[in-house]
mmCIF file of N, CA and C in Angstrom:
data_model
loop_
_atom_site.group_PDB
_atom_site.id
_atom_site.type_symbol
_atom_site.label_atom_id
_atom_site.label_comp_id
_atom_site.label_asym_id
_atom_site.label_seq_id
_atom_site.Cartn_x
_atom_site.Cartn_y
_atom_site.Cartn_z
ATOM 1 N N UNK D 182 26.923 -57.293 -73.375
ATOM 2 C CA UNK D 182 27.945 -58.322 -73.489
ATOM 3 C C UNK D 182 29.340 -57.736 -73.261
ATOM 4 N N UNK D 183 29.805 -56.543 -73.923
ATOM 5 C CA UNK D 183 30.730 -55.999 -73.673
ATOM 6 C C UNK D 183 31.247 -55.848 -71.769
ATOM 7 N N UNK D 184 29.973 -55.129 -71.523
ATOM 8 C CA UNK D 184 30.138 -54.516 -70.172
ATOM 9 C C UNK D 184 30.860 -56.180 -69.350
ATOM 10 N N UNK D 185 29.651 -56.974 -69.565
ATOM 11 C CA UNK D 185 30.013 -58.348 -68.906
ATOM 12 C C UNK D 185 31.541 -58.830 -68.863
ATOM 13 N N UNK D 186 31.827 -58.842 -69.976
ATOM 14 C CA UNK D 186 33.628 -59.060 -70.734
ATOM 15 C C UNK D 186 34.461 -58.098 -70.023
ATOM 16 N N UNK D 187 34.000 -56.989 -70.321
ATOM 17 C CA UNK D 187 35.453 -55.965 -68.943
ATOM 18 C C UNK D 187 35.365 -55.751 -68.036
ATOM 19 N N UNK D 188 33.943 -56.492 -67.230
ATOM 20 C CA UNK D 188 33.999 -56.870 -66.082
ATOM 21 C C UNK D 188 34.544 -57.895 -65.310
ATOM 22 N N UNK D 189 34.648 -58.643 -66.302
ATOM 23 C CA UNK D 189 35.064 -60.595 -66.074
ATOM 24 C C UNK D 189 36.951 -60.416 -66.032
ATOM 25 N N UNK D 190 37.024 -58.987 -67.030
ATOM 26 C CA UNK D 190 38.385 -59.084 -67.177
ATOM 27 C C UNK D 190 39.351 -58.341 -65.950
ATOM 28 N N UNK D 191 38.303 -57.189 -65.372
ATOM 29 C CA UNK D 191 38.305 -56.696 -64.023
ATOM 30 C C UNK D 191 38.677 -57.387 -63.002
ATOM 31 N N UNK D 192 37.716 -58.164 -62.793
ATOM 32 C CA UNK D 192 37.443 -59.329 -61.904
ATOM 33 C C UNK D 192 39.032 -60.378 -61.958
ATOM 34 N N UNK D 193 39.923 -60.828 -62.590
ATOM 35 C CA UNK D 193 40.685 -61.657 -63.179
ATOM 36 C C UNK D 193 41.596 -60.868 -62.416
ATOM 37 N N UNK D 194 41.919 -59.382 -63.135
ATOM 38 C CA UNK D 194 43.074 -58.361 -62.855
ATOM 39 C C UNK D 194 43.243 -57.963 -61.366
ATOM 40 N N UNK D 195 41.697 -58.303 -60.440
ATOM 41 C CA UNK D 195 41.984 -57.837 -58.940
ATOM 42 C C UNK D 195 42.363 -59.395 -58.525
ATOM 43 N N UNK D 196 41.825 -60.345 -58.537
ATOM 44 C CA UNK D 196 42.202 -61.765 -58.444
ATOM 45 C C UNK D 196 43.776 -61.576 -58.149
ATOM 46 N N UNK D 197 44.323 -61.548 -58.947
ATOM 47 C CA UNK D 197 45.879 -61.969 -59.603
ATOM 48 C C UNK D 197 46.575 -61.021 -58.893
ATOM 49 N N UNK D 198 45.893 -59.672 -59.113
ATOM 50 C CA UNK D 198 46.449 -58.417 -57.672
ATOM 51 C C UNK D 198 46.743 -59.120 -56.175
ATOM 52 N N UNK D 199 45.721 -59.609 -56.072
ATOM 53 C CA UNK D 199 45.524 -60.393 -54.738
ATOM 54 C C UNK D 199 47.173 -61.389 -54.092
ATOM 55 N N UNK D 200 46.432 -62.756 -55.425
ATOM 56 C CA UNK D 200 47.790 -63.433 -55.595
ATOM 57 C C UNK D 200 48.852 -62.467 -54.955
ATOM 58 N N UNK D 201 49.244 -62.178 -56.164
ATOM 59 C CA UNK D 201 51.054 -60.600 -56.361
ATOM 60 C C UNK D 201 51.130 -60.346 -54.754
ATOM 61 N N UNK D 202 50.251 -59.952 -53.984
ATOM 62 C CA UNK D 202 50.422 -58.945 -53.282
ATOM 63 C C UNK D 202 51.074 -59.794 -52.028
ATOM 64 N N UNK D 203 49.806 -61.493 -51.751
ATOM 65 C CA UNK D 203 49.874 -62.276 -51.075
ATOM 66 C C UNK D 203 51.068 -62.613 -51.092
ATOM 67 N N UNK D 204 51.813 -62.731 -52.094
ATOM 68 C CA UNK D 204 52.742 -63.427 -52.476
ATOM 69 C C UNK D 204 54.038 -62.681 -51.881
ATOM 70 N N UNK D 205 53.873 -61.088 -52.095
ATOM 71 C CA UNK D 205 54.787 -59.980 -51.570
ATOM 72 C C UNK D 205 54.655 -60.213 -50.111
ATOM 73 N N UNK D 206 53.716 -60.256 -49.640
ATOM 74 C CA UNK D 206 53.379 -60.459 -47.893
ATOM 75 C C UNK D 206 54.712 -61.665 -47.688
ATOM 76 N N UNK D 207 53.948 -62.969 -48.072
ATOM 77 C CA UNK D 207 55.140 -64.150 -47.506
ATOM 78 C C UNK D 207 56.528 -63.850 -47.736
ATOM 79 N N UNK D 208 56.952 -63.146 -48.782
ATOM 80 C CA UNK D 208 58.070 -62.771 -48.987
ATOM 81 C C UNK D 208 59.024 -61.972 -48.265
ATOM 82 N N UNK D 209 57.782 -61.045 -48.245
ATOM 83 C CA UNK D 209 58.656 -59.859 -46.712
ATOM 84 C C UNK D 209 58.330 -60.235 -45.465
ATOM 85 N N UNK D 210 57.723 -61.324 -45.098
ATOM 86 C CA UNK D 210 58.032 -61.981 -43.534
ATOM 87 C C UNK D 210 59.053 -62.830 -43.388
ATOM 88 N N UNK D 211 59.072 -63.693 -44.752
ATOM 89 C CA UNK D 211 60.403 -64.205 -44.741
ATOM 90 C C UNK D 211 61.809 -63.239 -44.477
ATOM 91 N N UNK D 212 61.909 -62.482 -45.252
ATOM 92 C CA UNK D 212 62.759 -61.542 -45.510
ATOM 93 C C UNK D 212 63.084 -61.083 -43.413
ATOM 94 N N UNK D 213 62.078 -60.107 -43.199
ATOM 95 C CA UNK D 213 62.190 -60.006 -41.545
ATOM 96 C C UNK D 213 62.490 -61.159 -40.913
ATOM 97 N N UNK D 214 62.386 -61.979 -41.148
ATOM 98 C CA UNK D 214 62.637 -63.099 -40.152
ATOM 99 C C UNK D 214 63.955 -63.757 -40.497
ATOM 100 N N UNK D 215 64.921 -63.272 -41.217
ATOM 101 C CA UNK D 215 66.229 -63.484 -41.887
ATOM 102 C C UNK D 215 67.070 -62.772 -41.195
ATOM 103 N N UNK D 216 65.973 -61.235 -41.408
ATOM 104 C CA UNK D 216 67.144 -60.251 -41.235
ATOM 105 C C UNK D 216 67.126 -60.245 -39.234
ATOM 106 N N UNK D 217 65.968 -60.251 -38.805
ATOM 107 C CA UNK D 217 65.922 -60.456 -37.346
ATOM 108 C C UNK D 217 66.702 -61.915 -36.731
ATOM 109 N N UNK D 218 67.125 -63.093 -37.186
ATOM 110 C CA UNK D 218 67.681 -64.051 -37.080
ATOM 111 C C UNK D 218 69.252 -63.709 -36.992
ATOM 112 N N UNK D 219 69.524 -62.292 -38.162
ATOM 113 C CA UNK D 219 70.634 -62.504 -38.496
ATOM 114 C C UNK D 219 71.059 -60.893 -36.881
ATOM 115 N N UNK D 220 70.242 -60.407 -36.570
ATOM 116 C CA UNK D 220 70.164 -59.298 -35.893
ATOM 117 C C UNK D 220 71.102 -59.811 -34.442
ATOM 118 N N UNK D 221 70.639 -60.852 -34.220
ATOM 119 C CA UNK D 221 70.143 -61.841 -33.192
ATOM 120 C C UNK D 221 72.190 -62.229 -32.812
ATOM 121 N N UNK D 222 72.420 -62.766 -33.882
ATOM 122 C CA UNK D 222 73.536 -63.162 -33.684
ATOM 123 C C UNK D 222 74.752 -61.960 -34.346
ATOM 124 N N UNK D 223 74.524 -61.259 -34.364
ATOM 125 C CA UNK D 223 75.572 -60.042 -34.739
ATOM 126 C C UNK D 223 76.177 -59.342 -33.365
ATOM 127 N N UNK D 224 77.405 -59.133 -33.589
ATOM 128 C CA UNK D 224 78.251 -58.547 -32.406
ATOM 129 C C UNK D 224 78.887 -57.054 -32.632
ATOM 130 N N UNK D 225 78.554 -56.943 -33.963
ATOM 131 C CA UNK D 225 79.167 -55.624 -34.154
ATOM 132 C C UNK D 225 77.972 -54.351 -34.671
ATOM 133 N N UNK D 226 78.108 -53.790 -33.541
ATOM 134 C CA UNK D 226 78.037 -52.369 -33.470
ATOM 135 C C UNK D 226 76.831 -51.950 -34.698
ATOM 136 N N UNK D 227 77.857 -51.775 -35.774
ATOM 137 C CA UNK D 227 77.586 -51.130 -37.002
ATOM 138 C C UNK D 227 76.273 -51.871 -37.874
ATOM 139 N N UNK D 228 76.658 -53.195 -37.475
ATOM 140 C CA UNK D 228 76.040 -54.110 -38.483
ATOM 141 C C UNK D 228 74.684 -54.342 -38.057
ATOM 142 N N UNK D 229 74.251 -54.458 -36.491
ATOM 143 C CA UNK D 229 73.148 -54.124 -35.695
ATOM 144 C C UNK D 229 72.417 -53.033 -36.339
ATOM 145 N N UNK D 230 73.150 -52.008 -36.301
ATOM 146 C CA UNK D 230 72.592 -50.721 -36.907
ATOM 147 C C UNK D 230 71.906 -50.815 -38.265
ATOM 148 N N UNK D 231 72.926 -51.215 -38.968
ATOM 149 C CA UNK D 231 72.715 -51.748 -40.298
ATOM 150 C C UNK D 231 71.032 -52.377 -40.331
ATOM 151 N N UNK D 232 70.921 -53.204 -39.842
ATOM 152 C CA UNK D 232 69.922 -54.556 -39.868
ATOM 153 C C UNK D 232 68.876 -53.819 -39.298
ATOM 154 N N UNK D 233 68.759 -53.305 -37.926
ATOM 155 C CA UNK D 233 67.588 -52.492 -37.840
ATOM 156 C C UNK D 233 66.916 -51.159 -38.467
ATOM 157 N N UNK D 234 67.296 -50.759 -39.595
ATOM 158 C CA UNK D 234 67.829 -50.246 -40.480
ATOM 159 C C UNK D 234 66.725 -50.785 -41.357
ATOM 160 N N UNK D 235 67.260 -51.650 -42.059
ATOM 161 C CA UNK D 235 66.804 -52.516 -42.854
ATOM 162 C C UNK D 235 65.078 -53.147 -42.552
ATOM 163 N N UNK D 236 65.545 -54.069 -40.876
ATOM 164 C CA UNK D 236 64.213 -54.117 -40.340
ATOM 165 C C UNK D 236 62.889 -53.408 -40.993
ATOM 166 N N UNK D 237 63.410 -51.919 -40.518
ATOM 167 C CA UNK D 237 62.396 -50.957 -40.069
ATOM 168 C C UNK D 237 61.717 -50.541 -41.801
ATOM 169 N N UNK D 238 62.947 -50.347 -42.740
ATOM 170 C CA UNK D 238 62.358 -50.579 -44.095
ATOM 171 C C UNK D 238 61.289 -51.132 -44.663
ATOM 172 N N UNK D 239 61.592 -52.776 -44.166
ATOM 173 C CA UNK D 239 60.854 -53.982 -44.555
ATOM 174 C C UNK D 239 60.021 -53.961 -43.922
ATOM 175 N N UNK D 240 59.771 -53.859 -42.411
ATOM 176 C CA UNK D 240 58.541 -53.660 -41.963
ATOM 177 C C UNK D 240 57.408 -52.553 -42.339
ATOM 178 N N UNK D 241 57.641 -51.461 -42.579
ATOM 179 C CA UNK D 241 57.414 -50.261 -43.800
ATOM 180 C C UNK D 241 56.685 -50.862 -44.793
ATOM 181 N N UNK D 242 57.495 -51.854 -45.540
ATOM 182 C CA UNK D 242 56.999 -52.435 -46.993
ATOM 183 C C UNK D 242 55.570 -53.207 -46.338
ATOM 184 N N UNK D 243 55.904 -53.950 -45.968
ATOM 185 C CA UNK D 243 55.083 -54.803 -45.032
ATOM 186 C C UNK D 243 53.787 -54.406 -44.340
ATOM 187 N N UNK D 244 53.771 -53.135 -44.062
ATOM 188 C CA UNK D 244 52.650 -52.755 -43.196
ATOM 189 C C UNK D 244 51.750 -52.035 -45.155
ATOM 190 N N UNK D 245 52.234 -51.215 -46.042
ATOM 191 C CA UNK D 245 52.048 -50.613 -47.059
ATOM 192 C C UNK D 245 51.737 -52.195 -47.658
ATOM 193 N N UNK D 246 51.884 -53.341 -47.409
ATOM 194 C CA UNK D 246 51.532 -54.257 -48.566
ATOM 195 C C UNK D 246 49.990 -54.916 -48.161
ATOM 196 N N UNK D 247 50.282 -55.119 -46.610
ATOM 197 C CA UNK D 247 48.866 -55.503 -45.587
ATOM 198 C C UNK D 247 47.713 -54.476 -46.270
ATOM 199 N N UNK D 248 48.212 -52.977 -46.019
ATOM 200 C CA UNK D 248 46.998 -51.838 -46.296
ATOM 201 C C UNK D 248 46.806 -52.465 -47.782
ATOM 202 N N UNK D 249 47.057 -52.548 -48.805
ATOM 203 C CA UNK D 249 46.813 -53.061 -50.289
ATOM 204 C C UNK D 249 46.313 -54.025 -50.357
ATOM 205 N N UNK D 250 46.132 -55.448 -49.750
ATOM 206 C CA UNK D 250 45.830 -56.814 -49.483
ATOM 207 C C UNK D 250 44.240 -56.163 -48.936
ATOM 208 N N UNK D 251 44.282 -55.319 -48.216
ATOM 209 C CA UNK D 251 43.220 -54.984 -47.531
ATOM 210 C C UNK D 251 41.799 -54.456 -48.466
ATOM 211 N N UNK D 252 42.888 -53.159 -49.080
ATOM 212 C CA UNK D 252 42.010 -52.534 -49.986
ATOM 213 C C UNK D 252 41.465 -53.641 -51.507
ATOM 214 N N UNK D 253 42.245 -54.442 -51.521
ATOM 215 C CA UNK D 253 41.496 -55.377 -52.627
ATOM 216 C C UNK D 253 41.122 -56.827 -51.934
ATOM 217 N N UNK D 254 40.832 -56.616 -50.748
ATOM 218 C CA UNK D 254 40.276 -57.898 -50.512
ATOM 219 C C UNK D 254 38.420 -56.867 -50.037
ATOM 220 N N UNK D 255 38.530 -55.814 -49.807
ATOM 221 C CA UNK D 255 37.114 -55.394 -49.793
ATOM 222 C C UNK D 255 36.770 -54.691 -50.758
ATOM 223 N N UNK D 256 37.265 -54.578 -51.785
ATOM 224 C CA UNK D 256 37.023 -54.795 -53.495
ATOM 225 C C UNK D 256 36.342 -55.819 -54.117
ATOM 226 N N UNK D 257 37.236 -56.719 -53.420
ATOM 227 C CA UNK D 257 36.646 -57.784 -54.080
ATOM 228 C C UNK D 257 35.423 -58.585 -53.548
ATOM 229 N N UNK D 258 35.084 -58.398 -51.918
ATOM 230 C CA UNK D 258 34.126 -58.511 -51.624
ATOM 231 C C UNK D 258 33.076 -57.428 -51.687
ATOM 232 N N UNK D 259 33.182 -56.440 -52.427
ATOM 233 C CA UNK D 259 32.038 -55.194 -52.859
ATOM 234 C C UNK D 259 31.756 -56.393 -54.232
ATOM 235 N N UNK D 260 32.595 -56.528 -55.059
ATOM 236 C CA UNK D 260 32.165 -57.455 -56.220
ATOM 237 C C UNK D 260 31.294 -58.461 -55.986
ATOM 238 N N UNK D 261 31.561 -59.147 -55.334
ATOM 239 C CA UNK D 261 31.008 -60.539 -54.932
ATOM 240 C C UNK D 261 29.575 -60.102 -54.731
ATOM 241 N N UNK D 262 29.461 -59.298 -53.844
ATOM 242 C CA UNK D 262 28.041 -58.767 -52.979
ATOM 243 C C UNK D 262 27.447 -58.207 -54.261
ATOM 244 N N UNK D 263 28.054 -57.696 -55.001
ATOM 245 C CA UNK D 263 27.292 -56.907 -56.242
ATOM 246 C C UNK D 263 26.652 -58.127 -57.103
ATOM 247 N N UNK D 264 27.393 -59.569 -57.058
ATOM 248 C CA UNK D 264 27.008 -60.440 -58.374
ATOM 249 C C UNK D 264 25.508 -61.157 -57.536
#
């Protein structure tokens, strides 16, 4: 019974990981698609710099959030296959 219970509670904690992470994804495409909008219409020099800059950050975050989405979405289908 135990085992069952901190498994169920396992199960809940990668769930909600999932959510978080999904949630980080839409966030930082939004985010790129702000900062590339704002890229778009900039005339100065510096501020270009600035933004791709930034870009290249967020895309960074972005590719590191995909690999995590990844690793608990075949987590969670090792679970599934296990029940």
């Amino acid at each position: 019974l135990h085992r069952l219970i901190r498994r169920q509670r396992q199960m809940c904690i990668r769930d909600s990981k999932l959510a978080e992470h999904q949630d980080y994804e839409r966030r930082l495409l939004s985010m790129i698609q702000d900062r590339e909008s704002l890229l778009i219409t900039q005339t100065q020099f510096s501020e270009q710099q600035r933004l791709q800059k930034e870009l290249a950050a967020l895309e960074g975050r972005l590719s590191r959030c995909r690999q995590a989405l990844a690793r608990l979405e075949r987590q969670i289908e090792r679970r599934e296959q296990g029940l």
